[in-house]
mmCIF file of C-alpha atoms in Angstrom:
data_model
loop_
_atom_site.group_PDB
_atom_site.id
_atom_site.type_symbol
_atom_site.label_atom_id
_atom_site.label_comp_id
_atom_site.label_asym_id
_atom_site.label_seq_id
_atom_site.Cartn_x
_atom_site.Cartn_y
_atom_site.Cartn_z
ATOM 1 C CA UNK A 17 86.151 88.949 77.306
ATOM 2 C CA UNK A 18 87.189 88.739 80.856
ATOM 3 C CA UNK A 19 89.128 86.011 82.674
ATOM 4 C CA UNK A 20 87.462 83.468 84.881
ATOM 5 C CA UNK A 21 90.218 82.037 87.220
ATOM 6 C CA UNK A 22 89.089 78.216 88.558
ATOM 7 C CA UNK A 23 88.871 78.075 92.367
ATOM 8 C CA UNK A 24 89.356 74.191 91.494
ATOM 9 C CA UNK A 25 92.604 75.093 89.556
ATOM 10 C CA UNK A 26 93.944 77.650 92.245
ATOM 11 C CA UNK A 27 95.751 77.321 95.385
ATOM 12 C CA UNK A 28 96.563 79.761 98.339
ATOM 13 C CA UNK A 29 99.978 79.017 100.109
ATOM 14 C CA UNK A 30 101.304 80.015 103.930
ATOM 15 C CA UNK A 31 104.962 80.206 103.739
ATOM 16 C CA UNK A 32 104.907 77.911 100.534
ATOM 17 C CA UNK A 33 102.707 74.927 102.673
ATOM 18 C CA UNK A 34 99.132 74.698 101.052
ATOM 19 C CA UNK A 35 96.425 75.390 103.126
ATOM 20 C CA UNK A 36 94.421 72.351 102.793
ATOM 21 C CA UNK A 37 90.640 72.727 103.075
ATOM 22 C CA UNK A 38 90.622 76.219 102.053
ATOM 23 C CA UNK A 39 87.052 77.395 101.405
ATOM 24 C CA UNK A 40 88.009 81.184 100.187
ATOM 25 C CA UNK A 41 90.208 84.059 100.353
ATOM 26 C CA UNK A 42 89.099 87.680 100.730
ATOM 27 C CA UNK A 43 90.917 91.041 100.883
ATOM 28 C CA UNK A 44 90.194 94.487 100.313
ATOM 29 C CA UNK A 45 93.362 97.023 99.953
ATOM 30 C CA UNK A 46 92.366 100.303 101.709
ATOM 31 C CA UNK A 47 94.075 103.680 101.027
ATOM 32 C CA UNK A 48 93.844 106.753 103.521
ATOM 33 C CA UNK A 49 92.826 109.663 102.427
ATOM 34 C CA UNK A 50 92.145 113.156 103.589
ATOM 35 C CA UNK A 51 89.977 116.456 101.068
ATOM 36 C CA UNK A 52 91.640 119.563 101.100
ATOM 37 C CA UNK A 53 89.073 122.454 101.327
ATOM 38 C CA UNK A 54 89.506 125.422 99.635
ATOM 39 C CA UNK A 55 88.944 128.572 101.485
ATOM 40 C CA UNK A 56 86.126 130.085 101.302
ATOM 41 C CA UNK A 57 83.934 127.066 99.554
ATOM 42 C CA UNK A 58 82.360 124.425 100.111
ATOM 43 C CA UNK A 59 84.222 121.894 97.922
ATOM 44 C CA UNK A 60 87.196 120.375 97.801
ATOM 45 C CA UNK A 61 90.158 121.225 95.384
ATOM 46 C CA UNK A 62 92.330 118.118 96.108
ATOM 47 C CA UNK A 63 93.188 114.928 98.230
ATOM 48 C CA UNK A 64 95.849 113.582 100.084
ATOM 49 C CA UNK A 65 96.312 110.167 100.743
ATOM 50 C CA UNK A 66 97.682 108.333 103.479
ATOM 51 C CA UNK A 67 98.809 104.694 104.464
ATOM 52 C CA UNK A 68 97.916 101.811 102.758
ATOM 53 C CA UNK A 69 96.938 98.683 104.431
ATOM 54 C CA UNK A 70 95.404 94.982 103.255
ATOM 55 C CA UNK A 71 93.220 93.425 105.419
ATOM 56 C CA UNK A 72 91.610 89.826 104.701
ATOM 57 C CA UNK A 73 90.155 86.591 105.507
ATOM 58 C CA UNK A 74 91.089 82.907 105.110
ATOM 59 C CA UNK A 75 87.810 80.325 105.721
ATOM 60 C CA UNK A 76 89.811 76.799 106.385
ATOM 61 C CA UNK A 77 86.972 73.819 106.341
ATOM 62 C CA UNK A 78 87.757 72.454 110.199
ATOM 63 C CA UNK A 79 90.855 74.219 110.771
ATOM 64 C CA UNK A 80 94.670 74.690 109.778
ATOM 65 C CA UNK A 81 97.502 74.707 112.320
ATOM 66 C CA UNK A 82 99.998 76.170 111.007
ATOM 67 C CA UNK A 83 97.844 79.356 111.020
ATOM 68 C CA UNK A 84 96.599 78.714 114.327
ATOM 69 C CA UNK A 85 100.435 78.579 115.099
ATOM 70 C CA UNK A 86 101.395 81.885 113.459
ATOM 71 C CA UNK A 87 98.423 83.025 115.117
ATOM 72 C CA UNK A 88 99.728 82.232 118.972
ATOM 73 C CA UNK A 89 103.377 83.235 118.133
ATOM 74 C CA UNK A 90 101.862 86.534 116.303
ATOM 75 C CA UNK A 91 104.661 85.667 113.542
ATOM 76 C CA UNK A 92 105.032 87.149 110.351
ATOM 77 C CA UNK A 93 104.071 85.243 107.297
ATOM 78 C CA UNK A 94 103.861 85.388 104.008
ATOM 79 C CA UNK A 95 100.570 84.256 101.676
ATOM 80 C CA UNK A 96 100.544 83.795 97.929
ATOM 81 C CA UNK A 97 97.582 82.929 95.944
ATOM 82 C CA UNK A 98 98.210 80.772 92.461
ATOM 83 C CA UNK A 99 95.119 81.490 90.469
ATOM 84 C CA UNK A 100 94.320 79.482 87.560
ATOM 85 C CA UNK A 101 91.924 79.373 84.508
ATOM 86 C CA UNK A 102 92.088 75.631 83.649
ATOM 87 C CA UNK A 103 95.233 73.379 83.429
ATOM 88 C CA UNK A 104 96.638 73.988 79.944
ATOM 89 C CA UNK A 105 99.895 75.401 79.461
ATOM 90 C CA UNK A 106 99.006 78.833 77.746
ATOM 91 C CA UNK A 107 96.178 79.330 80.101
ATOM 92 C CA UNK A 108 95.784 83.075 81.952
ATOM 93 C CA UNK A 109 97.923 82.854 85.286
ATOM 94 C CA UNK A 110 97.630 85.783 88.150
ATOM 95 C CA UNK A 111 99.826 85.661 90.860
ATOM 96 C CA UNK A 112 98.572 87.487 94.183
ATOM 97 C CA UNK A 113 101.466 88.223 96.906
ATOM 98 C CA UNK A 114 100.640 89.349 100.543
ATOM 99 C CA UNK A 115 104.153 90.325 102.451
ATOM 100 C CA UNK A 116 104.298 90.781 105.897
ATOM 101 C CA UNK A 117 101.088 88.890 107.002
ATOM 102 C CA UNK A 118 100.050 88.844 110.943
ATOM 103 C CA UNK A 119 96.223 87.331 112.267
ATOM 104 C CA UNK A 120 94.864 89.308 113.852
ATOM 105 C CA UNK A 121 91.992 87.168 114.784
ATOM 106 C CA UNK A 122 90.380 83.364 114.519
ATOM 107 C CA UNK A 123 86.374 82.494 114.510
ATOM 108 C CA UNK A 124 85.881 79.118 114.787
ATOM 109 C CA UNK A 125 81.977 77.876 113.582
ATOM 110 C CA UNK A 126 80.408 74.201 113.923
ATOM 111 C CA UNK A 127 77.319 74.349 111.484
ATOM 112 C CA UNK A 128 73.884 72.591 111.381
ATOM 113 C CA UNK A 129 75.640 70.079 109.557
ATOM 114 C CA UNK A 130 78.353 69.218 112.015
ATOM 115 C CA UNK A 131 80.887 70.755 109.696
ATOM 116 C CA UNK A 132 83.422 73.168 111.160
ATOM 117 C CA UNK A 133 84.293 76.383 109.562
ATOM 118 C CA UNK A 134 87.789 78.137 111.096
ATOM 119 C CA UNK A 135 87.795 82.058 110.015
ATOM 120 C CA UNK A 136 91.356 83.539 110.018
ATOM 121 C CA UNK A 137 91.821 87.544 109.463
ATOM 122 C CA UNK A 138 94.718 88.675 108.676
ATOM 123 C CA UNK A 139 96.481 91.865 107.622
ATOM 124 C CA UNK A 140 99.750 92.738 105.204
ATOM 125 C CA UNK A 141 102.150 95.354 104.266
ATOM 126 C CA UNK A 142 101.486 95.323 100.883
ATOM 127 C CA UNK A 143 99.912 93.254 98.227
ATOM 128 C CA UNK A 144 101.806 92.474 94.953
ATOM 129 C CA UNK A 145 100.209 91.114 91.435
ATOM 130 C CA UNK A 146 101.870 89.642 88.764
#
């Protein structure tokens, strides 16, 4: 049966300060690669891959300024994501590490509403699971 971490229970930190009206985290790790043809045919007979990168996206309900800091200074930071299945002791923990962070880039949104969304993308070295 698989494991259904609690956005409720969870928390995403920015050099160890949680970001406080966090709506959702997003990321998608994406791997280089190139086919190597074979003479003569038209398929390939191998790949070779490249750099790996991480790229994601932080929606903050109104907006956060530390980020918006980090942002202006382009300084490196580091995000770590504490996801939770409920609050008992010997429930399923999964820790996500992003080293090296920069933003890249900040969309700021008022809605109908009159609520304001902050987008922050973001990029890291390396991602790390535990």
């Amino acid at each position: 049966m698989p494991t259904v971490f609690s956005a409720n229970r969870s928390n995403v930190l920015v050099d160890g300060e949680a970001i406080e009206g966090l709506q959702s985290l997003a990321f998608r790790v994406l791997t280089e690669r190139e086919d190597i043809r074979a003479v003569g045919s038209a398929e390939r007979i191998g790949v070779s891959f490249g750099l790996r990168t991480v790229q994601g996206e932080l929606a903050v309900r109104s907006a956060n300024y530390k980020l918006d800091s980090h942002l202006e200074l382009q300084a490196k930071f580091q995000l770590v994501a504490n996801l939770k299945k409920d609050d008992a002791a010997d429930s399923p923990k999964r820790t996500l590490s992003f080293d090296d962070c920069y933003l890249e880039a900040k969309d700021f949104t008022v809605g109908a509403g009159g609520t304001v969304l902050t987008q922050y993308a973001f990029t890291a070295t390396r991602i790390r699971e535990e």
